[in-house]
PDB file of C-alpha atoms and ligand atoms in Angstrom:
ATOM      1  CA  MET A   1       0.055   0.058   0.048  1.00 45.00           C
ATOM      2  CA  ARG A   2       2.676   2.317   1.017  1.00 47.00           C
ATOM      3  CA  ASP A   3       4.727   1.817  -2.022  1.00 50.00           C
ATOM      4  CA  ARG A   4       1.732   2.498  -4.308  1.00 48.00           C
ATOM      5  CA  GLY A   5       1.258   5.675  -2.461  1.00 46.00           C
ATOM      6  CA  VAL A   6       4.779   6.846  -2.915  1.00 47.00           C
ATOM      7  CA  ALA A   7       4.608   5.956  -6.663  1.00 49.00           C
ATOM      8  CA  ALA A   8       1.322   7.778  -7.171  1.00 51.00           C
ATOM      9  CA  GLY A   9       2.703  10.748  -5.250  1.00 52.00           C
ATOM     10  CA  ARG A  10       5.728  10.965  -7.612  1.00 50.00           C
ATOM     11  CA  PHE A  11       3.417  10.912 -10.621  1.00 51.00           C
ATOM     12  CA  GLU A  12       1.466  13.880  -9.209  1.00 51.00           C
ATOM     13  CA  ASP A  13       4.507  15.958  -8.292  1.00 72.00           C
ATOM     14  CA  ARG A  14       5.847  15.780 -11.841  1.00 83.00           C
ATOM     15  CA  PHE A  15       2.583  16.274 -13.684  1.00 94.00           C
ATOM     16  CA  SER A  16       0.159  17.801 -11.084  1.00 93.00           C
ATOM     17  CA  LEU A  17       0.531  21.469 -12.236  1.00 94.00           C
ATOM     18  CA  LEU A  18       0.143  20.446 -15.911  1.00 96.00           C
ATOM     19  CA  ILE A  19      -2.961  18.326 -15.182  1.00 96.00           C
ATOM     20  CA  HIS A  20      -4.455  20.975 -12.946  1.00 95.00           C
ATOM     21  CA  GLN A  21      -4.116  23.661 -15.838  1.00 95.00           C
ATOM     22  CA  LEU A  22      -5.529  21.221 -18.330  1.00 96.00           C
ATOM     23  CA  VAL A  23      -8.627  20.701 -16.079  1.00 95.00           C
ATOM     24  CA  GLU A  24      -9.097  24.351 -15.306  1.00 93.00           C
ATOM     25  CA  ARG A  25      -8.809  25.838 -18.727  1.00 93.00           C
ATOM     26  CA  GLY A  26      -8.346  23.011 -21.270  1.00 95.00           C
ATOM     27  CA  TRP A  27      -4.728  23.604 -21.934  1.00 97.00           C
ATOM     28  CA  ALA A  28      -1.395  23.709 -20.146  1.00 97.00           C
ATOM     29  CA  VAL A  29       2.232  24.756 -20.826  1.00 97.00           C
ATOM     30  CA  THR A  30       5.509  23.802 -19.214  1.00 97.00           C
ATOM     31  CA  GLU A  31       9.144  24.361 -19.920  1.00 96.00           C
ATOM     32  CA  ASP A  32      10.516  21.223 -18.289  1.00 92.00           C
ATOM     33  CA  PHE A  33       8.652  18.254 -19.636  1.00 96.00           C
ATOM     34  CA  VAL A  34      11.880  16.883 -21.146  1.00 97.00           C
ATOM     35  CA  PRO A  35      15.449  17.872 -20.511  1.00 97.00           C
ATOM     36  CA  PRO A  36      17.301  20.110 -23.049  1.00 98.00           C
ATOM     37  CA  TRP A  37      19.408  17.259 -24.458  1.00 98.00           C
ATOM     38  CA  ILE A  38      16.267  15.428 -25.658  1.00 98.00           C
ATOM     39  CA  VAL A  39      14.997  18.661 -27.193  1.00 98.00           C
ATOM     40  CA  ARG A  40      18.317  19.212 -29.017  1.00 98.00           C
ATOM     41  CA  GLU A  41      18.342  15.571 -30.318  1.00 98.00           C
ATOM     42  CA  LEU A  42      14.806  15.793 -31.608  1.00 99.00           C
ATOM     43  CA  PHE A  43      15.592  19.069 -33.371  1.00 98.00           C
ATOM     44  CA  ALA A  44      18.703  17.465 -34.967  1.00 98.00           C
ATOM     45  CA  GLU A  45      16.742  14.548 -36.255  1.00 98.00           C
ATOM     46  CA  ALA A  46      13.911  16.630 -37.524  1.00 98.00           C
ATOM     47  CA  HIS A  47      16.375  19.106 -39.239  1.00 98.00           C
ATOM     48  CA  ASP A  48      18.158  16.176 -41.001  1.00 98.00           C
ATOM     49  CA  LEU A  49      14.945  14.711 -42.314  1.00 98.00           C
ATOM     50  CA  TRP A  50      13.858  18.059 -43.472  1.00 97.00           C
ATOM     51  CA  ARG A  51      17.030  18.740 -45.408  1.00 97.00           C
ATOM     52  CA  GLN A  52      16.693  15.304 -46.894  1.00 98.00           C
ATOM     53  CA  GLY A  53      13.397  16.300 -48.320  1.00 97.00           C
ATOM     54  CA  ARG A  54      11.507  13.683 -46.256  1.00 97.00           C
ATOM     55  CA  PHE A  55       8.625  15.962 -45.174  1.00 96.00           C
ATOM     56  CA  ARG A  56       5.271  16.189 -47.023  1.00 93.00           C
ATOM     57  CA  PRO A  57       2.584  18.852 -47.122  1.00 92.00           C
ATOM     58  CA  ALA A  58       0.127  18.364 -44.283  1.00 88.00           C
ATOM     59  CA  GLY A  59      -3.555  17.864 -45.028  1.00 80.00           C
ATOM     60  CA  ILE A  60      -6.856  18.448 -43.283  1.00 76.00           C
ATOM     61  CA  GLY A  61      -9.665  15.957 -42.678  1.00 79.00           C
ATOM     62  CA  ARG A  62      -9.421  12.135 -42.496  1.00 77.00           C
ATOM     63  CA  GLY A  63     -10.025   9.278 -44.943  1.00 80.00           C
ATOM     64  CA  ALA A  64     -12.006  10.332 -48.049  1.00 81.00           C
ATOM     65  CA  HIS A  65     -12.189  13.887 -46.843  1.00 80.00           C
ATOM     66  CA  TYR A  66      -8.344  14.324 -46.658  1.00 79.00           C
ATOM     67  CA  ARG A  67      -6.841  17.118 -48.739  1.00 81.00           C
ATOM     68  CA  VAL A  68      -3.957  19.507 -48.873  1.00 82.00           C
ATOM     69  CA  CYS A  69      -5.101  23.120 -48.511  1.00 80.00           C
ATOM     70  CA  SER A  70      -2.430  25.739 -47.947  1.00 78.00           C
ATOM     71  CA  GLU A  71      -5.108  28.334 -47.315  1.00 82.00           C
ATOM     72  CA  ILE A  72      -5.951  26.503 -44.095  1.00 88.00           C
ATOM     73  CA  ARG A  73      -2.547  25.033 -43.148  1.00 91.00           C
ATOM     74  CA  GLY A  74       0.904  25.460 -44.664  1.00 93.00           C
ATOM     75  CA  ASP A  75       3.048  23.103 -42.661  1.00 95.00           C
ATOM     76  CA  VAL A  76       4.932  20.099 -43.867  1.00 96.00           C
ATOM     77  CA  ILE A  77       5.123  16.923 -41.721  1.00 96.00           C
ATOM     78  CA  PHE A  78       6.951  13.684 -41.165  1.00 97.00           C
ATOM     79  CA  TRP A  79       5.029  10.902 -39.377  1.00 97.00           C
ATOM     80  CA  TRP A  80       7.002   8.811 -36.937  1.00 98.00           C
ATOM     81  CA  ASP A  81       6.808   5.032 -37.557  1.00 98.00           C
ATOM     82  CA  GLU A  82       5.674   3.376 -34.237  1.00 96.00           C
ATOM     83  CA  ASP A  83       7.089   0.137 -35.312  1.00 97.00           C
ATOM     84  CA  ALA A  84      10.587   1.509 -36.109  1.00 98.00           C
ATOM     85  CA  PRO A  85      11.419   4.225 -33.699  1.00 98.00           C
ATOM     86  CA  THR A  86      14.825   5.871 -33.710  1.00 98.00           C
ATOM     87  CA  PRO A  87      16.653   5.947 -30.299  1.00 98.00           C
ATOM     88  CA  ILE A  88      15.432   9.515 -29.657  1.00 98.00           C
ATOM     89  CA  GLN A  89      11.934   8.740 -30.700  1.00 98.00           C
ATOM     90  CA  ARG A  90      11.959   5.854 -28.261  1.00 98.00           C
ATOM     91  CA  ILE A  91      13.050   8.120 -25.499  1.00 98.00           C
ATOM     92  CA  TYR A  92      10.376  10.680 -26.262  1.00 98.00           C
ATOM     93  CA  ARG A  93       7.686   8.056 -26.493  1.00 98.00           C
ATOM     94  CA  ALA A  94       8.721   6.787 -23.002  1.00 98.00           C
ATOM     95  CA  GLU A  95       8.244  10.348 -21.624  1.00 97.00           C
ATOM     96  CA  ILE A  96       4.756  10.580 -23.280  1.00 98.00           C
ATOM     97  CA  GLU A  97       4.000   7.152 -21.889  1.00 97.00           C
ATOM     98  CA  ARG A  98       4.480   8.501 -18.296  1.00 96.00           C
ATOM     99  CA  LEU A  99       2.185  11.384 -19.116  1.00 97.00           C
ATOM    100  CA  ARG A 100      -0.388   9.073 -20.601  1.00 97.00           C
ATOM    101  CA  LEU A 101      -0.462   6.924 -17.459  1.00 96.00           C
ATOM    102  CA  ALA A 102      -0.711  10.010 -15.177  1.00 96.00           C
ATOM    103  CA  LEU A 103      -3.535  11.498 -17.285  1.00 97.00           C
ATOM    104  CA  ASN A 104      -5.465   8.137 -17.137  1.00 96.00           C
ATOM    105  CA  GLU A 105      -4.967   7.872 -13.448  1.00 94.00           C
ATOM    106  CA  ALA A 106      -5.761  11.490 -12.537  1.00 94.00           C
ATOM    107  CA  LEU A 107      -8.735  12.121 -14.964  1.00 95.00           C
ATOM    108  CA  PHE A 108     -10.120   8.607 -15.494  1.00 96.00           C
ATOM    109  CA  LEU A 109      -9.311   8.850 -19.129  1.00 96.00           C
ATOM    110  CA  SER A 110      -8.827   5.818 -21.358  1.00 96.00           C
ATOM    111  CA  LEU A 111      -5.903   7.022 -23.438  1.00 98.00           C
ATOM    112  CA  VAL A 112      -4.374   4.023 -25.299  1.00 97.00           C
ATOM    113  CA  GLU A 113      -2.059   5.252 -28.000  1.00 97.00           C
ATOM    114  CA  PHE A 114       0.086   8.085 -29.324  1.00 98.00           C
ATOM    115  CA  GLU A 115       0.387   9.268 -32.843  1.00 98.00           C
ATOM    116  CA  VAL A 116       3.057  11.703 -33.607  1.00 98.00           C
ATOM    117  CA  HIS A 117       4.787  13.672 -36.381  1.00 98.00           C
ATOM    118  CA  TYR A 118       7.451  16.290 -36.867  1.00 98.00           C
ATOM    119  CA  ALA A 119       6.077  19.465 -38.293  1.00 98.00           C
ATOM    120  CA  VAL A 120       7.778  22.398 -39.985  1.00 98.00           C
ATOM    121  CA  PHE A 121       6.074  25.710 -40.750  1.00 98.00           C
ATOM    122  CA  PRO A 122       8.291  27.386 -43.326  1.00 97.00           C
ATOM    123  CA  PRO A 123       8.384  31.287 -43.151  1.00 97.00           C
ATOM    124  CA  GLY A 124       4.950  32.794 -43.728  1.00 97.00           C
ATOM    125  CA  ALA A 125       3.033  29.454 -43.361  1.00 96.00           C
ATOM    126  CA  PHE A 126       0.248  29.303 -40.845  1.00 96.00           C
ATOM    127  CA  TYR A 127      -2.589  27.087 -39.620  1.00 96.00           C
ATOM    128  CA  GLN A 128      -5.985  28.873 -39.259  1.00 96.00           C
ATOM    129  CA  ARG A 129      -8.077  28.675 -36.172  1.00 96.00           C
ATOM    130  CA  HIS A 130      -9.223  25.042 -35.618  1.00 96.00           C
ATOM    131  CA  ARG A 131      -9.854  22.248 -33.153  1.00 96.00           C
ATOM    132  CA  ASP A 132      -7.808  18.965 -33.466  1.00 95.00           C
ATOM    133  CA  ARG A 133     -10.601  16.360 -33.279  1.00 91.00           C
ATOM    134  CA  PHE A 134     -12.108  15.121 -36.445  1.00 82.00           C
ATOM    135  CA  ARG A 135     -15.873  14.822 -36.765  1.00 80.00           C
ATOM    136  CA  MET A 136     -15.871  11.162 -37.989  1.00 79.00           C
ATOM    137  CA  ALA A 137     -12.863   9.902 -36.226  1.00 84.00           C
ATOM    138  CA  ASP A 138     -13.036  11.090 -32.720  1.00 91.00           C
ATOM    139  CA  GLU A 139     -10.172   9.282 -31.051  1.00 95.00           C
ATOM    140  CA  ARG A 140      -7.906  12.306 -30.493  1.00 96.00           C
ATOM    141  CA  MET A 141      -8.283  13.508 -26.837  1.00 97.00           C
ATOM    142  CA  ILE A 142      -5.101  15.447 -25.868  1.00 98.00           C
ATOM    143  CA  SER A 143      -2.871  17.332 -28.300  1.00 98.00           C
ATOM    144  CA  CYS A 144       0.850  17.418 -27.221  1.00 98.00           C
ATOM    145  CA  ILE A 145       3.215  19.751 -28.878  1.00 98.00           C
ATOM    146  CA  LEU A 146       6.925  20.127 -28.075  1.00 98.00           C
ATOM    147  CA  TYR A 147       8.749  22.995 -29.644  1.00 98.00           C
ATOM    148  CA  VAL A 148      12.390  22.342 -30.504  1.00 98.00           C
ATOM    149  CA  ASN A 149      13.679  25.673 -32.074  1.00 98.00           C
ATOM    150  CA  PRO A 150      16.924  26.850 -30.684  1.00 98.00           C
ATOM    151  CA  GLU A 151      17.348  30.609 -30.115  1.00 97.00           C
ATOM    152  CA  TRP A 152      13.797  31.606 -31.042  1.00 98.00           C
ATOM    153  CA  SER A 153      13.149  35.269 -30.411  1.00 97.00           C
ATOM    154  CA  ASP A 154       9.832  37.314 -30.137  1.00 97.00           C
ATOM    155  CA  GLU A 155      10.558  38.651 -33.578  1.00 98.00           C
ATOM    156  CA  ASP A 156      10.648  35.227 -35.187  1.00 98.00           C
ATOM    157  CA  GLY A 157       6.867  35.118 -34.573  1.00 98.00           C
ATOM    158  CA  GLY A 158       5.122  31.715 -35.205  1.00 98.00           C
ATOM    159  CA  ALA A 159       3.177  31.745 -31.931  1.00 98.00           C
ATOM    160  CA  LEU A 160       0.666  29.107 -31.054  1.00 98.00           C
ATOM    161  CA  ARG A 161      -2.437  31.213 -30.261  1.00 98.00           C
ATOM    162  CA  ILE A 162      -4.954  29.532 -27.967  1.00 98.00           C
ATOM    163  CA  TYR A 163      -8.512  30.860 -27.587  1.00 97.00           C
ATOM    164  CA  ASP A 164     -10.452  30.451 -24.342  1.00 90.00           C
ATOM    165  CA  PRO A 165     -14.256  30.061 -24.643  1.00 81.00           C
ATOM    166  CA  GLN A 166     -14.767  33.737 -23.952  1.00 82.00           C
ATOM    167  CA  GLY A 167     -12.534  34.571 -26.992  1.00 81.00           C
ATOM    168  CA  ALA A 168      -9.416  35.815 -25.109  1.00 92.00           C
ATOM    169  CA  ALA A 169      -6.170  34.703 -26.691  1.00 97.00           C
ATOM    170  CA  SER A 170      -2.912  33.545 -25.252  1.00 98.00           C
ATOM    171  CA  ASP A 171       0.166  33.328 -27.458  1.00 98.00           C
ATOM    172  CA  ILE A 172       2.949  30.760 -26.762  1.00 98.00           C
ATOM    173  CA  LEU A 173       6.182  31.051 -28.629  1.00 98.00           C
ATOM    174  CA  PRO A 174       7.710  27.906 -30.095  1.00 98.00           C
ATOM    175  CA  ARG A 175      10.915  27.966 -28.117  1.00 98.00           C
ATOM    176  CA  ALA A 176      13.002  24.962 -27.658  1.00 98.00           C
ATOM    177  CA  GLY A 177      11.730  22.990 -24.678  1.00 98.00           C
ATOM    178  CA  THR A 178       8.246  24.566 -24.411  1.00 98.00           C
ATOM    179  CA  PHE A 179       5.617  21.901 -24.281  1.00 98.00           C
ATOM    180  CA  ALA A 180       1.942  22.543 -24.716  1.00 98.00           C
ATOM    181  CA  LEU A 181      -1.021  20.264 -23.997  1.00 98.00           C
ATOM    182  CA  LEU A 182      -4.565  21.036 -25.272  1.00 97.00           C
ATOM    183  CA  ARG A 183      -7.862  19.297 -25.187  1.00 97.00           C
ATOM    184  CA  SER A 184      -8.214  18.145 -28.756  1.00 97.00           C
ATOM    185  CA  ASP A 185     -12.043  18.281 -28.673  1.00 96.00           C
ATOM    186  CA  THR A 186     -12.732  21.866 -27.328  1.00 95.00           C
ATOM    187  CA  VAL A 187      -9.735  24.116 -27.480  1.00 97.00           C
ATOM    188  CA  GLU A 188      -9.559  26.401 -30.545  1.00 97.00           C
ATOM    189  CA  HIS A 189      -6.088  27.450 -31.602  1.00 98.00           C
ATOM    190  CA  GLU A 190      -4.105  28.643 -34.494  1.00 98.00           C
ATOM    191  CA  VAL A 191      -0.468  28.947 -35.672  1.00 98.00           C
ATOM    192  CA  LEU A 192       0.723  32.410 -36.605  1.00 98.00           C
ATOM    193  CA  PRO A 193       3.254  32.772 -39.441  1.00 98.00           C
ATOM    194  CA  PRO A 194       6.859  32.455 -38.405  1.00 98.00           C
ATOM    195  CA  ARG A 195       9.771  34.502 -39.964  1.00 98.00           C
ATOM    196  CA  ARG A 196      11.930  31.445 -40.035  1.00 98.00           C
ATOM    197  CA  SER A 197      11.347  27.703 -40.270  1.00 98.00           C
ATOM    198  CA  ARG A 198       9.543  26.526 -37.147  1.00 98.00           C
ATOM    199  CA  PHE A 199      10.017  22.985 -35.897  1.00 98.00           C
ATOM    200  CA  SER A 200       7.884  20.975 -33.498  1.00 98.00           C
ATOM    201  CA  VAL A 201       6.985  17.436 -32.439  1.00 98.00           C
ATOM    202  CA  THR A 202       3.236  17.311 -32.672  1.00 98.00           C
ATOM    203  CA  GLY A 203       1.211  14.433 -31.302  1.00 98.00           C
ATOM    204  CA  TRP A 204      -2.017  13.236 -30.011  1.00 98.00           C
ATOM    205  CA  LEU A 205      -3.018  10.902 -27.141  1.00 98.00           C
ATOM    206  CA  ARG A 206      -5.923   8.845 -28.378  1.00 97.00           C
ATOM    207  CA  ARG A 207      -8.653   6.713 -27.061  1.00 96.00           C
ATOM    208  CA  ARG A 208      -9.854   3.573 -28.777  1.00 93.00           C
ATOM    209  CA  PRO A 209     -11.950   3.958 -32.101  1.00 91.00           C
ATOM    210  CA  ARG A 210     -15.560   4.129 -31.378  1.00 84.00           C
ATOM    211  CA  GLU A 211     -16.336   0.550 -32.550  1.00 84.00           C
ATOM    212  CA  PHE A 212     -13.971  -0.918 -29.917  1.00 84.00           C
ATOM    213  CA  ARG A 213     -15.263   1.153 -26.949  1.00 80.00           C
ATOM    214  CA  ILE A 214     -17.441  -0.329 -24.208  1.00 73.00           C
TER     215      ILE A 214
HETATM  216  C1  OGA B   1      -1.739  21.205 -35.278  1.00 67.11           C
HETATM  217  C2  OGA B   1      -1.439  22.449 -34.573  1.00 67.11           C
HETATM  218  C3  OGA B   1       0.129  23.790 -33.389  1.00 67.11           C
HETATM  219  C4  OGA B   1       1.505  24.302 -33.310  1.00 67.11           C
HETATM  220  O1  OGA B   1      -0.808  20.567 -35.849  1.00 67.11           O
HETATM  221  O2  OGA B   1      -2.882  20.733 -35.200  1.00 67.11           O
HETATM  222  O3  OGA B   1      -2.357  23.133 -34.210  1.00 67.11           O
HETATM  223  O4  OGA B   1       1.847  25.083 -32.522  1.00 67.11           O
HETATM  224  N1  OGA B   1      -0.087  22.774 -34.298  1.00 67.11           N
HETATM  225  O5  OGA B   1       2.326  23.670 -34.083  1.00 67.11           O
HETATM  226 MN1   MN B   2      -4.143  21.917 -33.987  1.00 67.11          MN
END
């Protein structure tokens, strides 16, 4: 009993503020979700893949409704292969796994998996105001975005703008190490155009597809 209590307590200490913010306003931000060396390695990997031309224009919608539409979003993405993680991808997934378990425990969620891609917004690209959950496929529960851009200044722009239900906006700059969590179903947000290429690791904690829910 005592051991379980200690373990649960550790969970809470590390994630309690994040989870508290998520419950109170639907989104949360922290600077120390992962240590700087992990952020640097993720940036290095994304940057290499991007230089090698491995990113593809991102689309909107799912299945038959999928289409690329740069009037809505102008980023390029590279999906991680869950079955063939690189060493740094394995490490990041392990951190997300701890968060997944903490969220399930604290909020009685049934998060079962994590889908994730690198994203690059080239200078001037943006993503119009939207929510992350699809109408038809509603598995996405929590959006998790880690920014990996070294030496990002205010003038570089590219903020994540989050709207609260009353319409007030909060801007989060995509600085290396900043980690944002949003409720995928409710929280409206947009990406403002950056002045230089803006890199992130963008993922979603998901519940089971509808047909497998009880
Ligand atoms: C998204 C998104 C936000 C960001 O990919 O759906 O909203 O700050 N990204 O990159
Ligand atoms: Mn989004």
